[in-house]
GROMACS .gro file of C-alpha atoms in nm:
model
  458
    1MET     CA    1  -1.213  -1.260   0.685
    2THR     CA    2  -1.103  -1.262   0.304
    3LEU     CA    3  -1.041  -0.944   0.108
    4LYS     CA    4  -1.356  -1.057  -0.080
    5GLU     CA    5  -1.594  -1.083   0.214
    6THR     CA    6  -1.469  -0.732   0.369
    7LEU     CA    7  -1.593  -0.554   0.028
    8GLU     CA    8  -1.910  -0.761   0.003
    9ARG     CA    9  -1.983  -0.670   0.383
   10SER     CA   10  -1.933  -0.331   0.299
   11ALA     CA   11  -2.129  -0.265  -0.034
   12GLN     CA   12  -2.400  -0.419   0.143
   13LYS     CA   13  -2.403  -0.193   0.454
   14TYR     CA   14  -2.313   0.142   0.305
   15GLY     CA   15  -2.417   0.067  -0.062
   16ASP     CA   16  -2.475   0.425  -0.176
   17LYS     CA   17  -2.192   0.566   0.013
   18VAL     CA   18  -1.868   0.698  -0.166
   19LEU     CA   19  -1.606   0.482  -0.182
   20MET     CA   20  -1.341   0.640  -0.442
   21LYS     CA   21  -1.305   0.984  -0.555
   22PHE     CA   22  -1.111   1.061  -0.825
   23LYS     CA   23  -1.067   1.329  -1.123
   24ARG     CA   24  -1.119   1.220  -1.464
   25ASP     CA   25  -1.078   1.477  -1.732
   26GLY     CA   26  -1.044   1.803  -1.480
   27GLU     CA   27  -1.379   1.680  -1.325
   28TRP     CA   28  -1.404   1.488  -0.995
   29LYS     CA   29  -1.549   1.151  -1.003
   30THR     CA   30  -1.704   0.919  -0.764
   31TYR     CA   31  -1.748   0.529  -0.699
   32SER     CA   32  -2.010   0.398  -0.460
   33TYR     CA   33  -1.948   0.092  -0.282
   34ARG     CA   34  -2.209  -0.081  -0.470
   35GLU     CA   35  -2.079   0.062  -0.817
   36PHE     CA   36  -1.716  -0.062  -0.694
   37LEU     CA   37  -1.846  -0.379  -0.639
   38PHE     CA   38  -2.005  -0.414  -0.962
   39ARG     CA   39  -1.681  -0.308  -1.132
   40VAL     CA   40  -1.485  -0.560  -0.949
   41ARG     CA   41  -1.776  -0.849  -1.077
   42ASN     CA   42  -1.740  -0.721  -1.431
   43VAL     CA   43  -1.314  -0.766  -1.449
   44ALA     CA   44  -1.373  -1.091  -1.246
   45GLU     CA   45  -1.589  -1.210  -1.523
   46VAL     CA   46  -1.323  -1.089  -1.793
   47LEU     CA   47  -1.060  -1.238  -1.655
   48SER     CA   48  -1.245  -1.558  -1.627
   49ARG     CA   49  -1.401  -1.591  -1.963
   50THR     CA   50  -1.118  -1.451  -2.158
   51CYS     CA   51  -0.831  -1.555  -2.001
   52HIS     CA   52  -0.956  -1.904  -1.800
   53VAL     CA   53  -0.824  -1.774  -1.489
   54ARG     CA   54  -0.899  -2.019  -1.209
   55PRO     CA   55  -0.830  -2.057  -0.803
   56GLY     CA   56  -0.431  -2.029  -0.774
   57ASP     CA   57  -0.362  -1.885  -1.103
   58ARG     CA   58  -0.118  -1.575  -1.101
   59VAL     CA   59  -0.250  -1.290  -1.263
   60ALA     CA   60  -0.006  -0.966  -1.265
   61LEU     CA   61  -0.101  -0.641  -1.246
   62MET     CA   62   0.090  -0.279  -1.366
   63GLY     CA   63  -0.025   0.039  -1.341
   64ALA     CA   64  -0.050   0.373  -1.193
   65ASN     CA   65  -0.291   0.433  -0.897
   66SER     CA   66  -0.649   0.438  -1.016
   67PRO     CA   67  -0.971   0.292  -0.980
   68GLU     CA   68  -0.947   0.046  -1.239
   69TRP     CA   69  -0.583  -0.084  -1.059
   70CYS     CA   70  -0.826  -0.154  -0.769
   71ALA     CA   71  -1.129  -0.315  -0.905
   72ILE     CA   72  -0.851  -0.540  -1.105
   73HIS     CA   73  -0.694  -0.663  -0.806
   74TYR     CA   74  -1.055  -0.728  -0.621
   75ALA     CA   75  -1.110  -0.922  -0.929
   76ILE     CA   76  -0.852  -1.135  -0.913
   77THR     CA   77  -0.858  -1.238  -0.569
   78GLY     CA   78  -1.232  -1.240  -0.545
   79LEU     CA   79  -1.175  -1.528  -0.805
   80ALA     CA   80  -0.929  -1.700  -0.542
   81ALA     CA   81  -0.655  -1.651  -0.786
   82ILE     CA   82  -0.307  -1.481  -0.695
   83ALA     CA   83  -0.261  -1.068  -0.762
   84VAL     CA   84   0.104  -1.012  -0.857
   85PRO     CA   85   0.127  -0.599  -0.840
   86VAL     CA   86   0.432  -0.458  -1.008
   87ASP     CA   87   0.576  -0.123  -0.972
   88VAL     CA   88   0.519   0.058  -1.308
   89LYS     CA   89   0.904   0.201  -1.300
   90LEU     CA   90   1.061  -0.098  -1.301
   91GLN     CA   91   1.279  -0.221  -1.604
   92GLY     CA   92   1.172  -0.469  -1.814
   93GLN     CA   93   1.445  -0.718  -1.665
   94GLU     CA   94   1.312  -0.675  -1.342
   95VAL     CA   95   0.939  -0.682  -1.451
   96SER     CA   96   1.028  -1.030  -1.659
   97HIS     CA   97   1.181  -1.134  -1.328
   98ILE     CA   98   0.871  -1.113  -1.141
   99LEU     CA   99   0.659  -1.241  -1.399
  100SER     CA  100   0.840  -1.552  -1.459
  101ASP     CA  101   0.921  -1.619  -1.095
  102SER     CA  102   0.578  -1.591  -1.017
  103GLY     CA  103   0.448  -1.777  -1.319
  104ALA     CA  104   0.179  -1.526  -1.419
  105ALA     CA  105  -0.001  -1.644  -1.737
  106VAL     CA  106  -0.191  -1.299  -1.750
  107LEU     CA  107  -0.094  -0.926  -1.731
  108LEU     CA  108  -0.281  -0.623  -1.713
  109MET     CA  109  -0.094  -0.336  -1.773
  110ASP     CA  110  -0.099   0.032  -1.841
  111PRO     CA  111   0.113   0.076  -2.112
  112ALA     CA  112   0.232   0.444  -2.005
  113GLY     CA  113   0.508   0.259  -1.803
  114GLU     CA  114   0.840   0.141  -1.877
  115ALA     CA  115   0.808  -0.234  -1.976
  116ASN     CA  116   0.778  -0.313  -2.322
  117ILE     CA  117   0.545  -0.535  -2.426
  118VAL     CA  118   0.737  -0.750  -2.653
  119ASP     CA  119   1.035  -0.759  -2.469
  120LEU     CA  120   0.823  -0.921  -2.206
  121ALA     CA  121   0.669  -1.127  -2.442
  122GLY     CA  122   1.016  -1.272  -2.549
  123ARG     CA  123   1.127  -1.342  -2.178
  124CYS     CA  124   0.823  -1.489  -2.042
  125PRO     CA  125   0.739  -1.815  -2.137
  126ASN     CA  126   0.412  -1.882  -1.948
  127LEU     CA  127   0.272  -1.518  -2.043
  128ARG     CA  128  -0.019  -1.606  -2.229
  129HIS     CA  129  -0.264  -1.283  -2.213
  130VAL     CA  130  -0.171  -0.901  -2.173
  131ILE     CA  131  -0.481  -0.665  -2.125
  132LEU     CA  132  -0.427  -0.298  -2.170
  133PHE     CA  133  -0.591  -0.029  -1.940
  134GLY     CA  134  -0.568   0.306  -1.912
  135ASP     CA  135  -0.567   0.647  -2.161
  136ARG     CA  136  -0.259   0.560  -2.365
  137LYS     CA  137  -0.361   0.222  -2.499
  138PRO     CA  138  -0.154   0.175  -2.823
  139GLU     CA  139  -0.368   0.017  -3.150
  140LEU     CA  140  -0.325  -0.352  -3.149
  141ASP     CA  141  -0.283  -0.485  -3.500
  142ASN     CA  142  -0.351  -0.844  -3.500
  143GLY     CA  143  -0.409  -0.881  -3.105
  144LYS     CA  144  -0.118  -1.095  -3.086
  145THR     CA  145   0.268  -1.048  -2.991
  146ARG     CA  146   0.508  -1.336  -3.013
  147GLY     CA  147   0.215  -1.580  -2.932
  148ILE     CA  148   0.063  -1.325  -2.644
  149GLN     CA  149  -0.312  -1.245  -2.699
  150LEU     CA  150  -0.316  -0.878  -2.642
  151HIS     CA  151  -0.678  -0.740  -2.542
  152ASP     CA  152  -0.851  -0.413  -2.476
  153PHE     CA  153  -0.968  -0.384  -2.128
  154ASP     CA  154  -1.275  -0.153  -2.204
  155LYS     CA  155  -1.390  -0.375  -2.493
  156LEU     CA  156  -1.376  -0.666  -2.272
  157LEU     CA  157  -1.576  -0.489  -1.996
  158GLY     CA  158  -1.830  -0.413  -2.224
  159GLU     CA  159  -1.830  -0.764  -2.367
  160THR     CA  160  -1.903  -0.934  -2.060
  161LYS     CA  161  -2.113  -0.685  -1.860
  162SER     CA  162  -2.422  -0.837  -1.891
  163PHE     CA  163  -2.245  -1.192  -1.774
  164ALA     CA  164  -2.156  -1.019  -1.467
  165ALA     CA  165  -2.507  -0.890  -1.348
  166GLY     CA  166  -2.655  -1.249  -1.402
  167HIS     CA  167  -2.678  -1.562  -1.247
  168GLY     CA  168  -2.395  -1.793  -1.246
  169ALA     CA  169  -2.129  -1.476  -1.297
  170ALA     CA  170  -1.759  -1.586  -1.217
  171TYR     CA  171  -1.718  -1.385  -0.920
  172ASP     CA  172  -2.006  -1.559  -0.747
  173ARG     CA  173  -1.852  -1.900  -0.845
  174PHE     CA  174  -1.546  -1.892  -0.622
  175HIS     CA  175  -1.476  -1.857  -0.259
  176PRO     CA  176  -1.112  -1.765  -0.129
  177LYS     CA  177  -1.034  -1.892   0.224
  178ASP     CA  178  -0.875  -1.686   0.485
  179ALA     CA  179  -0.560  -1.891   0.437
  180ASP     CA  180  -0.532  -1.871   0.086
  181VAL     CA  181  -0.267  -1.617  -0.077
  182ALA     CA  182  -0.389  -1.327  -0.193
  183SER     CA  183  -0.091  -1.146  -0.352
  184TYR     CA  184   0.273  -1.205  -0.433
  185ILE     CA  185   0.438  -0.895  -0.348
  186TYR     CA  186   0.786  -0.852  -0.433
  187THR     CA  187   1.080  -0.720  -0.200
  188SER     CA  188   1.295  -0.452  -0.336
  189GLY     CA  189   1.564  -0.646  -0.399
  190THR     CA  190   1.845  -0.484  -0.210
  191THR     CA  191   1.974  -0.790  -0.108
  192GLY     CA  192   1.957  -1.028  -0.408
  193ARG     CA  193   1.729  -1.101  -0.673
  194GLN     CA  194   1.358  -0.966  -0.566
  195LYS     CA  195   1.147  -1.226  -0.367
  196GLY     CA  196   0.757  -1.300  -0.346
  197ALA     CA  197   0.620  -1.281  -0.046
  198MET     CA  198   0.306  -1.493  -0.023
  199LEU     CA  199   0.068  -1.272   0.165
  200THR     CA  200  -0.287  -1.408   0.218
  201HIS     CA  201  -0.629  -1.285   0.271
  202GLY     CA  202  -0.578  -1.353   0.632
  203ASN     CA  203  -0.260  -1.154   0.649
  204PHE     CA  204  -0.416  -0.833   0.497
  205THR     CA  205  -0.747  -0.835   0.692
  206GLY     CA  206  -0.550  -0.907   1.001
  207ASN     CA  207  -0.331  -0.636   0.989
  208PHE     CA  208  -0.630  -0.400   0.886
  209ARG     CA  209  -0.776  -0.499   1.235
  210SER     CA  210  -0.468  -0.403   1.392
  211ILE     CA  211  -0.447  -0.061   1.205
  212ASP     CA  212  -0.825   0.017   1.306
  213ALA     CA  213  -0.748  -0.065   1.690
  214ALA     CA  214  -0.482   0.169   1.663
  215ILE     CA  215  -0.605   0.481   1.473
  216GLU     CA  216  -0.972   0.431   1.578
  217ILE     CA  217  -1.125   0.479   1.223
  218ARG     CA  218  -1.439   0.694   1.202
  219PRO     CA  219  -1.716   0.644   0.996
  220ASP     CA  220  -1.643   0.966   0.816
  221ASP     CA  221  -1.300   0.910   0.756
  222ASN     CA  222  -1.135   1.034   0.394
  223PHE     CA  223  -0.802   0.816   0.291
  224MET     CA  224  -0.567   1.022   0.081
  225VAL     CA  225  -0.410   0.807  -0.156
  226ILE     CA  226  -0.074   0.939  -0.259
  227LEU     CA  227   0.160   0.650  -0.225
  228PRO     CA  228   0.186   0.341  -0.506
  229LEU     CA  229  -0.087   0.081  -0.411
  230HIS     CA  230   0.162  -0.185  -0.561
  231HIS     CA  231   0.367  -0.119  -0.190
  232SER     CA  232   0.210  -0.291   0.094
  233PHE     CA  233   0.215   0.008   0.276
  234ALA     CA  234  -0.026   0.185   0.079
  235PHE     CA  235  -0.211  -0.169  -0.024
  236THR     CA  236  -0.318  -0.225   0.330
  237VAL     CA  237  -0.364   0.127   0.439
  238CYS     CA  238  -0.495   0.309   0.180
  239LEU     CA  239  -0.701   0.055   0.009
  240VAL     CA  240  -0.791  -0.266   0.240
  241THR     CA  241  -0.838  -0.052   0.517
  242PRO     CA  242  -1.094   0.182   0.361
  243ILE     CA  243  -1.279  -0.084   0.228
  244ALA     CA  244  -1.285  -0.302   0.505
  245SER     CA  245  -1.390  -0.041   0.747
  246GLY     CA  246  -1.682   0.139   0.522
  247THR     CA  247  -1.489   0.473   0.470
  248GLN     CA  248  -1.386   0.653   0.176
  249MET     CA  249  -1.057   0.671  -0.010
  250SER     CA  250  -0.943   0.978  -0.264
  251PHE     CA  251  -0.690   0.975  -0.518
  252VAL     CA  252  -0.418   1.248  -0.576
  253GLU     CA  253  -0.380   1.327  -0.965
  254SER     CA  254   0.019   1.313  -0.958
  255LEU     CA  255   0.266   1.397  -0.685
  256ARG     CA  256   0.270   1.783  -0.841
  257THR     CA  257  -0.112   1.810  -0.741
  258VAL     CA  258  -0.080   1.675  -0.400
  259GLY     CA  259  -0.154   2.048  -0.216
  260GLU     CA  260  -0.431   2.107  -0.468
  261ASN     CA  261  -0.590   1.771  -0.426
  262ILE     CA  262  -0.543   1.749  -0.055
  263ARG     CA  263  -0.774   2.088  -0.085
  264GLU     CA  264  -1.049   1.974  -0.303
  265THR     CA  265  -1.109   1.634  -0.112
  266SER     CA  266  -1.066   1.701   0.262
  267PRO     CA  267  -0.888   1.407   0.374
  268THR     CA  268  -0.906   1.288   0.747
  269LEU     CA  269  -0.575   1.069   0.732
  270ILE     CA  270  -0.257   1.145   0.486
  271PRO     CA  271  -0.034   0.801   0.515
  272ALA     CA  272   0.303   0.923   0.306
  273VAL     CA  273   0.684   0.870   0.330
  274PRO     CA  274   0.898   1.145   0.536
  275LEU     CA  275   1.013   1.314   0.240
  276LEU     CA  276   0.635   1.385   0.143
  277LEU     CA  277   0.598   1.516   0.476
  278GLU     CA  278   0.908   1.747   0.454
  279LYS     CA  279   0.772   1.895   0.155
  280VAL     CA  280   0.430   1.994   0.300
  281TYR     CA  281   0.601   2.067   0.617
  282ASN     CA  282   0.871   2.332   0.445
  283LYS     CA  283   0.591   2.476   0.193
  284LEU     CA  284   0.379   2.505   0.508
  285LEU     CA  285   0.624   2.711   0.692
  286ALA     CA  286   0.726   2.898   0.399
  287GLY     CA  287   0.369   3.026   0.353
  288ILE     CA  288   0.345   3.157   0.708
  289LYS     CA  289   0.684   3.328   0.652
  290ALA     CA  290   0.530   3.492   0.344
  291ASN     CA  291   0.199   3.601   0.496
  292ARG     CA  292   0.284   3.949   0.703
  293ALA     CA  293  -0.007   3.876   0.937
  294ALA     CA  294   0.072   3.503   0.984
  295ASN     CA  295   0.399   3.550   1.024
  296VAL     CA  296   0.331   3.836   1.308
  297LEU     CA  297   0.098   3.605   1.501
  298TRP     CA  298   0.328   3.348   1.510
  299THR     CA  299   0.593   3.536   1.612
  300LEU     CA  300   0.363   3.686   1.891
  301GLY     CA  301   0.272   3.347   2.003
  302ILE     CA  302  -0.062   3.382   1.868
  303ARG     CA  303  -0.096   3.026   1.701
  304GLY     CA  304  -0.461   2.955   1.689
  305PRO     CA  305  -0.581   3.166   1.409
  306VAL     CA  306  -0.234   3.060   1.206
  307ARG     CA  307  -0.334   2.668   1.294
  308LYS     CA  308  -0.681   2.705   1.165
  309GLY     CA  309  -0.574   2.882   0.861
  310ILE     CA  310  -0.322   2.612   0.807
  311LEU     CA  311  -0.604   2.311   0.850
  312GLU     CA  312  -0.842   2.492   0.582
  313LYS     CA  313  -0.558   2.463   0.355
  314LEU     CA  314  -0.538   2.103   0.389
  315GLY     CA  315  -0.924   2.063   0.263
  316GLY     CA  316  -1.003   2.175   0.685
  317ARG     CA  317  -1.031   1.802   0.825
  318VAL     CA  318  -0.703   1.641   0.830
  319ARG     CA  319  -0.668   1.462   1.163
  320LEU     CA  320  -0.393   1.244   1.122
  321MET     CA  321  -0.049   1.220   0.915
  322ILE     CA  322   0.106   0.907   0.912
  323SER     CA  323   0.504   0.850   0.813
  324GLY     CA  324   0.596   0.527   0.696
  325GLY     CA  325   0.856   0.327   0.448
  326ALA     CA  326   1.152   0.546   0.586
  327PRO     CA  327   1.275   0.645   0.888
  328ALA     CA  328   1.110   1.044   0.966
  329ASP     CA  329   1.303   1.314   1.111
  330PRO     CA  330   1.189   1.351   1.456
  331LEU     CA  331   1.208   1.773   1.449
  332MET     CA  332   0.988   1.740   1.127
  333LEU     CA  333   0.720   1.542   1.305
  334LYS     CA  334   0.730   1.765   1.612
  335GLY     CA  335   0.746   2.079   1.380
  336LEU     CA  336   0.409   1.964   1.206
  337GLU     CA  337   0.263   1.908   1.572
  338GLU     CA  338   0.366   2.260   1.645
  339LEU     CA  339   0.168   2.361   1.337
  340GLY     CA  340  -0.178   2.212   1.432
  341LEU     CA  341  -0.129   1.855   1.260
  342LYS     CA  342  -0.081   1.552   1.427
  343ALA     CA  343   0.170   1.337   1.271
  344ARG     CA  344   0.294   0.977   1.348
  345GLU     CA  345   0.560   0.763   1.255
  346GLY     CA  346   0.479   0.374   1.179
  347TYR     CA  347   0.730   0.079   1.104
  348GLY     CA  348   0.654  -0.232   0.870
  349ILE     CA  349   0.785  -0.473   0.633
  350THR     CA  350   0.645  -0.612   0.337
  351GLU     CA  351   0.645  -0.976   0.468
  352CYS     CA  352   0.430  -0.855   0.781
  353SER     CA  353   0.166  -0.702   0.532
  354PRO     CA  354   0.314  -0.460   0.669
  355VAL     CA  355   0.249  -0.270   0.983
  356LEU     CA  356   0.392  -0.340   1.283
  357SER     CA  357   0.424  -0.034   1.503
  358LEU     CA  358   0.273   0.314   1.511
  359THR     CA  359   0.317   0.618   1.728
  360PRO     CA  360  -0.021   0.590   1.945
  361ILE     CA  361  -0.256   0.900   1.843
  362ASP     CA  362  -0.284   1.043   2.212
  363ALA     CA  363   0.052   0.987   2.332
  364PRO     CA  364   0.340   1.235   2.280
  365ILE     CA  365   0.651   1.144   2.014
  366ARG     CA  366   0.947   0.955   2.139
  367PRO     CA  367   1.207   1.114   1.945
  368GLY     CA  368   1.380   0.804   1.777
  369SER     CA  369   1.090   0.554   1.800
  370CYS     CA  370   0.903   0.402   1.522
  371GLY     CA  371   0.587   0.342   1.759
  372GLN     CA  372   0.430   0.128   1.988
  373ILE     CA  373   0.369  -0.232   1.879
  374LEU     CA  374   0.023  -0.246   1.750
  375PRO     CA  375  -0.236  -0.481   1.884
  376PHE     CA  376  -0.293  -0.812   1.783
  377VAL     CA  377   0.098  -0.813   1.682
  378GLU     CA  378   0.405  -0.934   1.870
  379MET     CA  379   0.747  -0.825   1.853
  380LYS     CA  380   1.073  -0.938   2.031
  381VAL     CA  381   1.463  -0.907   2.032
  382PHE     CA  382   1.666  -1.191   1.911
  383ASP     CA  383   2.020  -1.248   2.014
  384ALA     CA  384   2.029  -0.900   2.188
  385ASN     CA  385   2.373  -0.728   2.292
  386SER     CA  386   2.484  -0.603   2.627
  387GLU     CA  387   2.273  -0.269   2.485
  388GLY     CA  388   1.989  -0.450   2.396
  389VAL     CA  389   2.042  -0.420   2.049
  390GLY     CA  390   1.962  -0.746   1.877
  391GLU     CA  391   1.726  -0.842   1.545
  392LEU     CA  392   1.360  -0.725   1.543
  393ALA     CA  393   1.127  -1.033   1.492
  394ALA     CA  394   0.741  -1.038   1.447
  395LYS     CA  395   0.447  -1.298   1.494
  396GLY     CA  396   0.060  -1.238   1.442
  397GLU     CA  397  -0.195  -1.328   1.201
  398ASN     CA  398  -0.014  -1.031   0.983
  399VAL     CA  399   0.308  -1.244   0.902
  400MET     CA  400   0.320  -1.400   0.526
  401LYS     CA  401   0.336  -1.783   0.447
  402GLY     CA  402   0.670  -1.765   0.312
  403TYR     CA  403   0.833  -1.634  -0.012
  404TYR     CA  404   0.692  -1.832  -0.347
  405ASN     CA  405   0.929  -2.088  -0.482
  406ASN     CA  406   1.217  -2.007  -0.230
  407PRO     CA  407   1.201  -2.267   0.077
  408ALA     CA  408   1.557  -2.154   0.145
  409ALA     CA  409   1.493  -1.819   0.159
  410THR     CA  410   1.203  -1.899   0.395
  411GLU     CA  411   1.362  -2.087   0.620
  412SER     CA  412   1.612  -1.816   0.667
  413VAL     CA  413   1.380  -1.560   0.801
  414PHE     CA  414   1.193  -1.791   1.023
  415ARG     CA  415   1.303  -1.908   1.386
  416ASP     CA  416   1.080  -2.078   1.609
  417GLY     CA  417   0.780  -1.936   1.418
  418TRP     CA  418   0.910  -1.598   1.435
  419PHE     CA  419   0.993  -1.366   1.149
  420LEU     CA  420   1.328  -1.200   1.161
  421THR     CA  421   1.295  -0.855   1.009
  422GLY     CA  422   1.668  -0.804   0.939
  423ASP     CA  423   1.632  -0.477   1.129
  424LEU     CA  424   1.821  -0.418   1.417
  425GLY     CA  425   1.721  -0.257   1.720
  426TYR     CA  426   1.550  -0.276   2.059
  427ILE     CA  427   1.179  -0.231   2.238
  428ASP     CA  428   1.144  -0.045   2.560
  429ALA     CA  429   0.900  -0.097   2.851
  430ASP     CA  430   0.616   0.032   2.687
  431ASN     CA  431   0.660  -0.139   2.375
  432TYR     CA  432   0.793   0.137   2.187
  433VAL     CA  433   1.047  -0.003   1.885
  434PHE     CA  434   1.362   0.180   1.819
  435ILE     CA  435   1.551   0.073   1.507
  436THR     CA  436   1.916   0.121   1.518
  437GLY     CA  437   2.006  -0.028   1.174
  438ARG     CA  438   2.037  -0.313   0.955
  439LYS     CA  439   2.189  -0.666   1.041
  440LYS     CA  440   2.364  -0.704   0.715
  441ALA     CA  441   2.469  -0.370   0.764
  442LEU     CA  442   2.630  -0.417   1.072
  443ILE     CA  443   2.994  -0.341   1.135
  444VAL     CA  444   3.197  -0.474   1.403
  445ASN     CA  445   3.534  -0.296   1.470
  446ARG     CA  446   3.861  -0.429   1.585
  447GLU     CA  447   3.781  -0.307   1.967
  448GLY     CA  448   3.442  -0.540   1.887
  449LYS     CA  449   3.239  -0.248   1.920
  450ASN     CA  450   2.915  -0.275   1.686
  451ILE     CA  451   2.913   0.037   1.436
  452TYR     CA  452   2.579   0.074   1.225
  453PRO     CA  453   2.597   0.277   0.901
  454GLU     CA  454   2.255   0.472   0.936
  455GLU     CA  455   2.397   0.638   1.288
  456VAL     CA  456   2.740   0.717   1.139
  457GLU     CA  457   2.533   0.892   0.830
  458LEU     CA  458   2.345   1.111   1.121
   0.00000   0.00000   0.00000
C-alpha cells in the first residue's frame, strides 16, 4: 500500500479516534484521524495552488516534530510528490547541499532552525518557494528574498481551506503507486557527502508490515514521539506505524519534559536511542534509592510493589521500550527488565526504511545481539571469514531503490540484488544478528588478524 492509502483507510475506519496528542500553550490538544486527514488535504491544496507542486516534484521539509510536520509530509506524498526531510540542526552548507542535490523547488521550514533563509536563497538555484510555519515566523516584508517567494503557512491554509473540502481538491487528483518514491532521506554523511536514499511508499509500508508482525500492535497502543521524525527510524516507527495500524501517537514537548509528558500521555510503546533509555534507567534507580520504603523493599527482594510504582511513574501502560539508532548496553537493557520494563534492541539502516531486526518481545535478551531478523526481511553475510563474520546484507520490500542522482554509489551498495549495509557481523542459527563493526573501519594487523575499532573501545 501507499502512505496515502494507509491514512485514508484508517481515517475511514477510525474517524473520530485520536491519532495525535500534542501540547500547545500548556494544554494537551488532539487530532482525530478525520481531522488530521483534512489537515493533510488543506496542506496539499496549498502546495498545489501556491507552489504548483505536481507528481515527482521534490518538496523539502525542515522543522521540529509537530502535527504540522506530519501533515506536510503526508500532503507532499499524497500529491505523489517526493518529501525531502531535513534536520533542523544542520548548518547552512549542509542544508544547501541537500536542497541543491535533491532539486527541491519548495521548502517548508520552521525559522527556529539553524539555517538562514537568505543564505539558502543564494545557494539553491532551484528553490522558488519557501513556506514558513511554526511559532517564530519572521515578518515577511515584501514576500521575496533573492527571487524566492516567501509565504506564511497559516495564511495559505486559511485561503485554501474551502477548496480542500470541495470537489476537485488537489489531494483527490493524484494517486501515488507503491513503487513511487515517497522520500529522499539523506544519510548522515559519515563516509562522504550526504546521499539521498530513494525510499518508496512500498518501502515504508512494507517495513510497517514487518514491525507490526514483530511487536503485535494492539488497538489501544500509543507511540511516544521523542526522536526526530526526519530520521527514518522515528518516521517509520512513530508516524507511519501508528497511522497504518489505526493507533495513537503522542508528542513530547522537548527532551527536558520527556518524563513529565510520558506520565501525562500514558504511552504503551517508547522508541528511543540508548542514551535516552540510559537516562531513564539511571533516574529510576536514583528514585528507588531516594525512597526509603522502596529501597528497603527492593533490597529485601519484595519488588512487585516497587515495579508497580515505576510503571505508574511512566503513565501506567508502558509495555515495550525499543532501543535503536546505536548499540545499547546489554546490562542497561537487563536492568530495565529487572525494573519491570520490557526493553528490546533493534537494528536498521536508512536505506532499508529502516528496521531489519528486533529482539522478540517474549524472548530473553541475547547479549551482544541487536535482535532477530524481522518477518518479511531477508539477511545474509557476504565474504564471511573463518569466524563467520562478514558484511551484513539485506533484501526485502523495505530496501531502497537507490541513491538519487548517484548511480555509482547505488551500484557500490548492491550485490546480486542484496543491499550491502557496510556493517560487519554474523547471524546465528536462530536468526539473531550480531554487529561487530563497520567495514570501512576494519583494521588488519601484521599477523592478518581482523581488529574492529568498536571492540577496542570497549
